[in-house]
């Protein structure tokens, strides 16, 4: 890679719609790296001013940062109002996205003659495509993937190794699924019969919208009837579990180990931090944010930020946490009061001779 | 599919032992669908009266529901006391269970000559069966499954893609394991040696009873010695993790992301909702129910319903949650009392001239 | 297996540096088993004196235990100060570690000609090794594993079935990864753009130290830049999820379903029990222990033991739990005080005729 001049990176930022300017020498950089790891020929960045002291020690040739933070002499800067956006631009420009191995349509893939494969396939040895499957154009399917009968995959999708898509499930365009994730397995659909559980055929499907990215080892149930839905543009971390019939809106971010129970509804642009749980049949409104480990046990209003077990509005939860911390102090104040009141009563009674 | 008349579905309900009757025209229906998604020729259902208003808007030709809820004109009904049971019957009758691809014994499966395979095998290309494995009759094994040396699988089992069964583990009859689940990996068996961990060979096994269904991406440790056990008829959601030597009783329901630590014992017919944790060596009694995210840190009595972190009986937990919510109000009451007591004291003292 | 005499086991303990002596007949034992399951010819053990009553009922021929606990007549003992260490020695001596199937370099493995494979390979049919991969000597790679371009695996590693190592990630020597685990997938690296998420190329890697053992179905993100690190000798349970750029120190123990968010730092010899969560960018000090389900939402001092949501020092958390349990009692005391103060006020006022 020959690298790019800082001025070229600034120009690209401009193309994306935000201003950035070079300070110091207009060097050529070849890679982006973290402040601690960066060396000569690399550009780094400072997004959170909290870590400003690391700038003074960096060995990077250039740093992307806001105005007002000094650089060591000999280090160039790209100054801009949003360093995180600018470093994103720099990483895309200098590194680009992952290039997949090119298998074409491997003769060692197991592809049913009744499957339909779009243009320009990139399907590895050890992938299995069953009968009645439709796969769009420009899809990459790694070894160990299994696409079950009747499933439909859109254009420009990437399924990393060992991804499983159950029968009749649907993935939109530009969907990425990381290794080991499973889409469309049966949920816990059983009718109780005494202490036994009678399995209800799970005849619905899972439907994944466009531009969704799913982490590793996730599991998205199919619906009993109808469909489990993941909205366009939504992103999942790892080991996220979605129950049958749940509907997740567009542009959500679900971090690792989040669990959404069956038939829950999550609105648009919702952020659920790691290990958040949402109970069955609940509604989480648009633009909700839930902190790590929050247990959502009732509906959440749009726009709310919630925390805790059970989930409370963040301000209320923090007051509560403070109150809990001070519980022993309050108990002492109650004991002091009791002593005081006993004293007052005895004083009053001794004064009046009244013992009733 | 030609469909079934409503009266035929009612008759089938009768065969299962509960009464159902047609109201309105005895239509033919071809499929079951949710109230919102259903169209002409489909039968829907209303199980929870809370959602009764959706009945008025449905485009289904027929609805399964209790007495006392009106239907739009032109929509037929199947009336019965248990609509959930009746719709289960209808789904089974109209849709049936999943039909697997038929591979026979694929020549592209990797089967050790010293494995024993029962009658009527359905084993896909890309499945691997090691030496000394015994597989019963009528088993379906999808691509990417690996059955390690000495493992034993009963009759009528289904292993979805990429399921792994470690050496010497045992699955009973009619066991279903969804994609990506792993049975019998080593647990965290280490002897501490200073700050280092010495690995203890994990020479036990995992034993899965009959009629168990395991979700996607679960992991069930083998025991260090003896066996980890999953009782007959128990059902798991996705990403359920069972520690080494744990014993789960029959007919339990463990929802997604439940974690059971090593050597814990869970009784019969226990329901653990999503993300419940059970600590090591604890005993959870028969018929216990734990709400989502509950952290069980001590033994739980049979029949109890528990909630919270740490787990409390549900009623106690709810009182506690109410008390927590009102903490700031109670702190104000204590402050008011302190002010009152100061006033009284000063009044009493001014009255008596006693300042001691 | 011909078995070993108890005196031979004691000698082996001595070789490991701790004393053990035979009491009763110097029998030959063939296997180690749990107290309940053990039979003739087997040696069992009692580590936790709480379970001493099981000793009286055991059918084992010999038991490893401390001084001071009686044995039934006819049962021999190995007496020592650390029965857990001695039984570890006995399991290693009598059972040894797992022996893997021997595939050599299977002709049905898919190995890119530009991969480098060390001496004595044991790589199964259905494993895939991409271009530019380096694998050390004496490695066992089970079916369904995928090692992506540029990844590097050290010597003496074992990858159980369906393990995926993404491009350019590194595993040290003597690393064991259980089935279904994924190393180096992209983390949740997105730049927000309105409500949309712009993917940042994840150009860092994941780096796994020597002697690490990773459970089944774990997922370890690669870093955006630089590397996610797992320190030497660290052990993971199942479904453990590590966010991008996190650094886990050496000799840690992370139990099942633990989630570490991006850029968090965990020190050396830290134990995180099941379902513990650590928030992004936090620091957990050396030798910290966190109880099951603990939500770590701020930095934790070295050596601390923490519990609860949010995490508190264990002693504080227990006092808090007691205080919560007694909340209704304290509320009653406040009500009693209020009544008392009203009475005193009215008494005082009636006495003085002062109603102000």
Coordinates of C-alpha atoms in Angstrom, one line a residue, chain A residues 107-111 128 130 144-146 148-149 161-164 166-167 180-182 184-203 216-222 224-226 239-244 257-261 275-278 281 294-295 297-298 309-313 316 319-320 323-324 326 330 333-334 336-337 339-341 343-345 347-348 351, chain B residues 16 32-34 45 50-51 82 84-85 87-88 91-92 95-99 101 103 108 125 142-144 160-162 177-180 213-217 232-239 250-257 268-271 275 287 291-295 307-309 317 321 323-325 327-328 330-335 337-342 344-346 348-349 351-352 354 356:
Chain A
X107 CA -17.1 -27.8 -6.8
X108 CA -16.8 -29.0 -3.2
X109 CA -19.8 -27.0 -2.1
X110 CA -22.9 -29.1 -1.8
X111 CA -25.5 -27.3 -3.8
X128 CA -24.4 -26.7 1.8
X130 CA -30.5 -27.1 0.0
X144 CA -19.7 -25.0 7.0
X145 CA -22.7 -22.8 6.3
X146 CA -26.0 -24.6 5.8
X148 CA -32.1 -25.0 4.5
X149 CA -34.9 -25.6 1.9
X161 CA -18.3 -20.0 8.5
X162 CA -20.8 -22.3 10.1
X163 CA -23.8 -20.0 9.8
X164 CA -27.1 -21.8 9.6
X166 CA -33.3 -22.7 8.7
X167 CA -36.0 -23.5 6.1
X180 CA -21.7 -19.7 14.2
X181 CA -24.9 -17.7 14.2
X182 CA -28.2 -19.5 13.6
X184 CA -34.7 -19.5 12.2
X185 CA -34.4 -22.5 14.7
X186 CA -37.6 -23.4 16.5
X187 CA -38.4 -21.4 19.6
X188 CA -39.9 -22.7 22.8
X189 CA -43.3 -23.3 21.4
X190 CA -45.0 -25.9 23.5
X191 CA -48.5 -26.5 24.8
X192 CA -48.5 -27.7 28.4
X193 CA -50.2 -31.0 29.0
X194 CA -50.0 -31.7 32.7
X195 CA -46.3 -31.5 33.4
X196 CA -45.5 -32.5 29.8
X197 CA -44.8 -30.2 26.9
X198 CA -46.5 -30.9 23.5
X199 CA -44.4 -29.4 20.7
X200 CA -46.3 -26.9 18.5
X201 CA -45.0 -27.1 14.9
X202 CA -43.1 -23.8 14.3
X203 CA -44.5 -22.9 10.9
X216 CA -21.0 -14.5 16.2
X217 CA -23.0 -17.3 17.8
X218 CA -26.3 -15.5 17.9
X219 CA -29.6 -17.3 17.6
X220 CA -32.8 -15.9 16.1
X221 CA -35.9 -18.0 16.5
X222 CA -38.4 -18.4 13.7
X224 CA -44.6 -20.0 15.5
X225 CA -46.9 -18.3 13.0
X226 CA -46.0 -15.3 10.9
X239 CA -24.5 -14.4 21.4
X240 CA -27.6 -12.3 21.1
X241 CA -30.8 -14.4 21.4
X242 CA -34.1 -13.4 19.9
X243 CA -37.3 -15.3 20.9
X244 CA -40.0 -16.4 18.5
X257 CA -25.6 -11.6 25.3
X258 CA -28.8 -9.5 24.9
X259 CA -31.9 -11.7 25.2
X260 CA -35.3 -10.7 23.8
X261 CA -38.1 -13.0 24.8
X275 CA -26.7 -8.7 28.8
X276 CA -29.9 -6.7 28.7
X277 CA -33.1 -8.8 28.9
X278 CA -36.5 -7.9 27.5
X281 CA -44.8 -9.5 24.9
X294 CA -30.8 -4.1 32.6
X295 CA -33.8 -6.4 33.1
X297 CA -39.9 -6.3 32.8
X298 CA -42.5 -3.8 31.7
X309 CA -33.1 -4.8 37.7
X310 CA -35.9 -4.1 37.3
X311 CA -35.4 -1.4 34.7
X312 CA -35.9 2.1 36.0
X313 CA -35.4 5.5 34.3
X316 CA -34.4 7.3 39.3
X319 CA -31.0 8.1 43.1
X320 CA -32.1 4.6 44.2
X323 CA -30.2 5.7 48.7
X324 CA -29.3 2.0 48.9
X326 CA -26.8 5.2 52.4
X330 CA -30.7 6.3 57.4
X333 CA -31.0 8.3 61.9
X334 CA -34.2 6.4 62.6
X336 CA -31.5 8.3 66.8
X337 CA -35.0 9.6 66.4
X339 CA -34.0 7.5 71.3
X340 CA -34.8 11.2 71.1
X341 CA -38.6 10.6 71.1
X343 CA -36.3 11.0 75.9
X344 CA -38.8 13.7 75.1
X345 CA -41.7 11.6 76.2
X347 CA -39.2 14.4 80.0
X348 CA -42.7 15.5 79.2
X351 CA -42.9 17.3 84.0
Chain B
X16 CA -57.4 -35.3 22.0
X32 CA -53.2 -21.3 10.7
X33 CA -51.9 -17.7 11.0
X34 CA -51.7 -14.9 13.6
X45 CA -56.9 -17.7 17.3
X50 CA -56.2 -8.8 26.3
X51 CA -55.8 -8.8 22.6
X82 CA -58.7 -23.8 25.7
X84 CA -54.2 -22.5 22.9
X85 CA -54.6 -26.3 22.9
X87 CA -54.7 -24.0 17.9
X88 CA -51.9 -26.5 18.7
X91 CA -51.3 -26.4 13.5
X92 CA -50.4 -30.1 13.8
X95 CA -49.1 -28.0 8.8
X96 CA -47.5 -31.0 10.6
X97 CA -43.9 -31.0 11.8
X98 CA -40.8 -30.2 9.7
X99 CA -39.9 -32.6 6.9
X101 CA -34.2 -33.3 3.4
X103 CA -30.0 -37.9 2.3
X108 CA -20.1 -37.7 1.4
X125 CA -22.8 -34.9 3.4
X142 CA -27.4 -32.6 9.3
X143 CA -24.2 -31.3 7.7
X144 CA -21.4 -30.2 10.0
X160 CA -29.4 -29.9 13.2
X161 CA -26.3 -28.5 11.4
X162 CA -23.0 -28.1 13.3
X177 CA -30.7 -30.6 19.1
X178 CA -30.8 -27.3 17.2
X179 CA -27.9 -25.9 15.2
X180 CA -24.6 -25.1 16.8
X213 CA -35.2 -30.6 22.8
X214 CA -32.2 -28.3 22.9
X215 CA -32.1 -24.9 21.3
X216 CA -29.4 -23.4 19.1
X217 CA -25.8 -22.6 20.4
X232 CA -36.5 -36.7 30.1
X233 CA -38.8 -34.3 28.3
X234 CA -36.9 -31.2 29.3
X235 CA -36.7 -28.3 26.8
X236 CA -34.0 -25.6 26.4
X237 CA -34.0 -22.3 24.5
X238 CA -30.9 -20.9 22.9
X239 CA -27.4 -20.3 24.3
X250 CA -37.4 -34.0 33.7
X251 CA -39.9 -31.7 32.0
X252 CA -38.1 -28.5 32.8
X253 CA -38.2 -25.4 30.6
X254 CA -34.9 -23.4 30.5
X255 CA -35.3 -20.2 28.4
X256 CA -32.5 -18.5 26.4
X257 CA -29.2 -17.6 28.0
X268 CA -38.6 -31.7 37.9
X269 CA -40.9 -29.4 35.9
X270 CA -38.9 -26.3 36.8
X271 CA -39.3 -23.1 34.6
X275 CA -30.9 -15.2 31.6
X287 CA -41.9 -27.0 40.2
X291 CA -38.5 -14.9 36.4
X292 CA -36.2 -13.5 33.8
X293 CA -32.7 -12.6 35.0
X294 CA -33.2 -14.0 38.5
X295 CA -29.9 -14.8 40.2
X307 CA -37.5 -13.1 41.2
X308 CA -34.6 -10.7 41.4
X309 CA -31.0 -10.4 42.3
X317 CA -39.5 -9.1 45.7
X321 CA -39.4 -3.2 44.6
X323 CA -40.2 0.0 48.9
X324 CA -37.2 0.8 46.8
X325 CA -39.3 3.0 44.6
X327 CA -37.1 5.3 49.2
X328 CA -36.8 9.0 48.6
X330 CA -39.3 7.7 53.2
X331 CA -36.1 9.6 53.5
X332 CA -38.2 12.8 53.4
X333 CA -40.4 11.4 56.2
X334 CA -37.3 10.8 58.4
X335 CA -36.1 14.3 57.7
X337 CA -39.5 13.7 61.8
X338 CA -36.0 15.0 62.7
X339 CA -37.2 18.6 62.3
X340 CA -40.4 17.9 64.3
X341 CA -38.4 16.3 67.1
X342 CA -36.0 19.3 67.2
X344 CA -40.6 19.6 70.3
X345 CA -37.4 19.5 72.2
X346 CA -36.8 23.2 71.9
X348 CA -40.2 21.6 75.9
X349 CA -36.9 23.0 77.0
X351 CA -41.0 25.7 78.7
X352 CA -39.0 24.2 81.5
X354 CA -34.0 22.9 81.2
X356 CA -29.6 19.6 79.6

